[in-house]
mmCIF file of C-alpha atoms in Angstrom:
data_model
loop_
_atom_site.group_PDB
_atom_site.id
_atom_site.type_symbol
_atom_site.label_atom_id
_atom_site.label_comp_id
_atom_site.label_asym_id
_atom_site.label_seq_id
_atom_site.Cartn_x
_atom_site.Cartn_y
_atom_site.Cartn_z
ATOM 1 C CA PRO A 1 0.000 0.000 0.000
ATOM 2 C CA PRO A 2 1.104 3.588 -0.640
ATOM 3 C CA HIS A 3 1.243 4.445 3.070
ATOM 4 C CA TYR A 4 4.209 2.067 3.454
ATOM 5 C CA PHE A 5 6.352 4.435 1.377
ATOM 6 C CA PRO A 6 5.119 8.004 1.936
ATOM 7 C CA TYR A 7 7.543 9.596 -0.541
ATOM 8 C CA GLY A 8 7.310 10.469 -4.215
ATOM 9 C CA THR A 9 7.800 8.313 -7.259
ATOM 10 C CA ALA A 10 11.322 9.565 -8.062
ATOM 11 C CA LEU A 11 12.625 8.434 -4.698
ATOM 12 C CA TYR A 12 10.697 5.190 -4.990
ATOM 13 C CA LEU A 13 12.270 4.429 -8.376
ATOM 14 C CA LEU A 14 15.707 5.435 -7.138
ATOM 15 C CA LEU A 15 15.451 2.859 -4.369
ATOM 16 C CA PHE A 16 13.428 0.256 -6.280
ATOM 17 C CA VAL A 17 15.515 -0.171 -9.442
ATOM 18 C CA PRO A 18 18.791 -1.319 -7.795
ATOM 19 C CA ARG A 19 16.928 -3.703 -5.512
ATOM 20 C CA TRP A 20 14.871 -5.110 -8.377
ATOM 21 C CA LEU A 21 17.984 -5.626 -10.523
ATOM 22 C CA ALA A 22 19.780 -7.335 -7.641
ATOM 23 C CA TYR A 23 16.705 -9.490 -7.029
ATOM 24 C CA GLN A 24 16.720 -10.561 -10.672
ATOM 25 C CA LEU A 25 20.401 -11.511 -10.422
ATOM 26 C CA LEU A 26 20.741 -12.807 -6.854
ATOM 27 C CA GLY A 27 17.245 -13.738 -5.745
ATOM 28 C CA ALA A 28 15.640 -13.159 -2.359
ATOM 29 C CA ALA A 29 18.935 -12.232 -0.649
ATOM 30 C CA ALA A 30 18.585 -8.770 -2.181
ATOM 31 C CA LEU A 31 15.292 -8.186 -0.382
ATOM 32 C CA GLY A 32 16.367 -8.810 3.180
ATOM 33 C CA THR A 33 17.867 -6.529 5.771
ATOM 34 C CA GLY A 34 21.258 -8.150 5.535
ATOM 35 C CA ALA A 35 24.389 -6.504 4.186
ATOM 36 C CA LEU A 36 23.272 -6.761 0.557
ATOM 37 C CA GLY A 37 19.769 -5.438 1.186
ATOM 38 C CA LEU A 38 21.001 -2.489 3.222
ATOM 39 C CA SER A 39 23.743 -1.630 0.765
ATOM 40 C CA LEU A 40 21.161 -1.533 -2.034
ATOM 41 C CA VAL A 41 19.447 1.249 -0.108
ATOM 42 C CA LYS A 42 22.595 3.063 1.023
ATOM 43 C CA LEU A 43 24.447 3.066 -2.320
ATOM 44 C CA PRO A 44 21.845 5.221 -4.115
ATOM 45 C CA MET A 45 22.009 7.589 -1.147
ATOM 46 C CA LEU A 46 25.785 7.748 -1.535
ATOM 47 C CA GLY A 47 25.284 8.607 -5.205
ATOM 48 C CA LEU A 48 22.955 11.421 -4.177
ATOM 49 C CA GLU A 49 25.501 12.638 -1.624
ATOM 50 C CA LEU A 50 28.028 12.828 -4.463
ATOM 51 C CA LEU A 51 25.546 14.744 -6.645
ATOM 52 C CA LEU A 52 24.940 17.164 -3.774
ATOM 53 C CA LEU A 53 28.667 17.569 -3.192
ATOM 54 C CA HIS A 54 29.216 18.199 -6.910
ATOM 55 C CA SER A 55 26.475 20.860 -6.978
ATOM 56 C CA LEU A 56 27.849 22.531 -3.859
ATOM 57 C CA GLY A 57 31.325 22.408 -5.402
ATOM 58 C CA GLU A 58 30.075 24.268 -8.457
ATOM 59 C CA LEU A 59 28.627 26.949 -6.199
ATOM 60 C CA ALA A 60 31.845 27.236 -4.155
ATOM 61 C CA GLU A 61 34.318 26.985 -7.015
ATOM 62 C CA ARG A 62 37.489 28.259 -5.343
ATOM 63 C CA ARG A 63 36.789 26.629 -2.006
ATOM 64 C CA SER A 64 35.901 23.160 -3.300
ATOM 65 C CA LYS A 65 38.789 21.514 -1.428
ATOM 66 C CA HIS A 66 37.551 22.975 1.873
ATOM 67 C CA LEU A 67 34.025 21.946 0.978
ATOM 68 C CA LEU A 68 35.140 18.372 0.407
ATOM 69 C CA VAL A 69 36.875 18.174 3.780
ATOM 70 C CA TYR A 70 34.116 19.888 5.759
ATOM 71 C CA TYR A 71 31.295 17.997 4.071
ATOM 72 C CA TRP A 72 32.695 14.516 4.615
ATOM 73 C CA LEU A 73 33.975 15.256 8.122
ATOM 74 C CA ASN A 74 30.583 16.546 9.188
ATOM 75 C CA PRO A 75 28.966 13.787 11.273
ATOM 76 C CA ILE A 76 25.411 15.050 10.757
ATOM 77 C CA PRO A 77 24.901 13.953 7.112
ATOM 78 C CA ILE A 78 26.617 10.658 7.850
ATOM 79 C CA PHE A 79 24.355 9.986 10.833
ATOM 80 C CA ILE A 80 21.165 11.178 9.143
ATOM 81 C CA THR A 81 21.644 9.191 5.943
ATOM 82 C CA TYR A 82 23.581 6.087 6.903
ATOM 83 C CA VAL A 83 22.732 5.457 10.566
ATOM 84 C CA HIS A 84 19.234 6.874 11.025
ATOM 85 C CA GLY A 85 18.203 6.121 7.434
ATOM 86 C CA GLN A 86 16.541 9.395 6.443
ATOM 87 C CA LEU A 87 16.047 10.031 2.729
ATOM 88 C CA ASP A 88 16.179 13.848 2.775
ATOM 89 C CA VAL A 89 19.455 13.938 0.880
ATOM 90 C CA ALA A 90 17.544 12.999 -2.285
ATOM 91 C CA ALA A 91 15.363 16.101 -2.397
ATOM 92 C CA MET A 92 18.242 18.363 -1.369
ATOM 93 C CA ALA A 93 20.627 16.931 -3.974
ATOM 94 C CA PHE A 94 18.098 17.536 -6.742
ATOM 95 C CA CYS A 95 17.258 21.016 -5.393
ATOM 96 C CA PHE A 96 20.907 22.035 -5.439
ATOM 97 C CA ALA A 97 21.319 20.542 -8.918
ATOM 98 C CA SER A 98 18.353 22.678 -9.975
ATOM 99 C CA LEU A 99 19.838 25.782 -8.384
ATOM 100 C CA THR A 100 23.235 25.168 -9.987
ATOM 101 C CA SER A 101 21.595 24.699 -13.384
ATOM 102 C CA LEU A 102 19.577 27.870 -12.890
ATOM 103 C CA LEU A 103 22.688 29.878 -12.038
ATOM 104 C CA LYS A 104 24.346 28.542 -15.212
ATOM 105 C CA GLN A 105 21.277 29.667 -17.206
ATOM 106 C CA ARG A 106 20.193 26.131 -18.066
ATOM 107 C CA THR A 107 16.552 26.741 -17.295
ATOM 108 C CA VAL A 108 15.058 23.567 -18.778
ATOM 109 C CA ARG A 109 17.565 21.397 -16.904
ATOM 110 C CA SER A 110 16.785 23.370 -13.746
ATOM 111 C CA GLY A 111 13.064 22.689 -14.205
ATOM 112 C CA LEU A 112 13.800 18.997 -14.740
ATOM 113 C CA TRP A 113 15.887 18.735 -11.549
ATOM 114 C CA LEU A 114 13.281 20.639 -9.536
ATOM 115 C CA GLY A 115 10.559 18.342 -10.882
ATOM 116 C CA VAL A 116 12.542 15.302 -9.762
ATOM 117 C CA ALA A 117 13.081 16.947 -6.355
ATOM 118 C CA THR A 118 9.323 17.530 -6.110
ATOM 119 C CA LEU A 119 8.803 13.839 -6.821
ATOM 120 C CA CYS A 120 11.089 12.989 -3.904
ATOM 121 C CA LYS A 121 9.429 15.166 -1.283
ATOM 122 C CA PHE A 122 6.510 17.447 -2.030
ATOM 123 C CA HIS A 123 7.607 20.269 0.283
ATOM 124 C CA VAL A 124 10.083 21.270 -2.441
ATOM 125 C CA VAL A 125 7.146 23.028 -4.148
ATOM 126 C CA ALA A 126 7.782 25.874 -1.691
ATOM 127 C CA LEU A 127 10.940 26.700 -3.708
ATOM 128 C CA VAL A 128 9.066 27.259 -6.982
ATOM 129 C CA PRO A 129 8.122 30.912 -6.306
ATOM 130 C CA PHE A 130 11.677 31.698 -5.188
ATOM 131 C CA TRP A 131 13.173 30.176 -8.337
ATOM 132 C CA ALA A 132 10.599 32.032 -10.483
ATOM 133 C CA VAL A 133 11.341 35.377 -8.790
ATOM 134 C CA PHE A 134 15.055 34.754 -9.262
ATOM 135 C CA ILE A 135 14.536 34.223 -13.010
ATOM 136 C CA TRP A 136 12.298 37.295 -13.236
ATOM 137 C CA ASN A 137 14.748 39.545 -11.381
ATOM 138 C CA ARG A 138 17.753 38.274 -13.289
ATOM 139 C CA PHE A 139 16.380 38.772 -16.803
ATOM 140 C CA PHE A 140 13.208 40.855 -16.498
ATOM 141 C CA ALA A 141 10.221 41.079 -18.791
ATOM 142 C CA ARG A 142 10.520 39.480 -22.238
ATOM 143 C CA GLU A 143 13.699 37.471 -21.588
ATOM 144 C CA ALA A 144 12.372 36.376 -18.190
ATOM 145 C CA LEU A 145 9.164 35.089 -19.752
ATOM 146 C CA ARG A 146 11.190 33.355 -22.453
ATOM 147 C CA ARG A 147 12.980 31.467 -19.680
ATOM 148 C CA LEU A 148 10.144 31.109 -17.161
ATOM 149 C CA ILE A 149 7.780 29.347 -19.546
ATOM 150 C CA PRO A 150 10.119 26.435 -20.444
ATOM 151 C CA TRP A 151 11.390 26.229 -16.859
ATOM 152 C CA GLY A 152 7.901 26.146 -15.353
ATOM 153 C CA GLY A 153 6.570 23.901 -18.099
ATOM 154 C CA THR A 154 9.356 21.376 -17.582
ATOM 155 C CA TRP A 155 8.880 21.404 -13.812
ATOM 156 C CA LEU A 156 5.108 21.039 -14.170
ATOM 157 C CA LEU A 157 5.326 18.265 -16.780
ATOM 158 C CA VAL A 158 7.852 16.204 -14.808
ATOM 159 C CA SER A 159 5.833 16.658 -11.620
ATOM 160 C CA ALA A 160 2.527 15.806 -13.283
ATOM 161 C CA VAL A 161 3.878 12.676 -14.963
ATOM 162 C CA GLY A 162 5.438 11.572 -11.676
ATOM 163 C CA PHE A 163 2.184 11.988 -9.781
ATOM 164 C CA ILE A 164 0.164 9.869 -12.238
ATOM 165 C CA PRO A 165 0.941 6.566 -10.422
ATOM 166 C CA LEU A 166 -0.153 8.097 -7.107
ATOM 167 C CA ILE A 167 -3.359 9.433 -8.606
ATOM 168 C CA LEU A 168 -4.118 6.100 -10.283
ATOM 169 C CA ALA A 169 -3.513 4.324 -6.980
ATOM 170 C CA GLN A 170 -6.121 6.672 -5.466
ATOM 171 C CA ARG A 171 -3.681 7.831 -2.841
ATOM 172 C CA VAL A 172 -5.087 10.463 -0.542
ATOM 173 C CA PHE A 173 -2.962 13.611 -0.242
ATOM 174 C CA TYR A 174 -2.939 15.120 3.234
#
């Protein structure tokens, strides 16, 4: 049932695909809570940590070496993701990828990343007005609309397509 996994479809697929592939290759051992089963959950999170670190590195170009040291020596992300098992790194990694793309004027890619972030955790929708105001203030009027429409359209399309399975499953949104 949907209430067993109260996150979006992007996060579900990110965690489902490696486990399904391992199940096809190795059988039921991939489904348990043993070392293989847990690593199939933790490895995608490590990939997202690397995406987040890459996005942060692009924002802090000259201080990327300091960022690397401080990020990986910080016990909070390690505890949250690998000990406690929270999945918040997924939405944040995609949000920062969206922000980095937006700063590099890749508006469609930014909309795509923000759509994927929305499909991880819905609270990311709160960023949409901030991203839109940033585009408007950076380019203004005609150029802003030329960028806002594809950005917003991409975000909306990715989000809508991702919510189709939840709507078809008649999941109640609270």
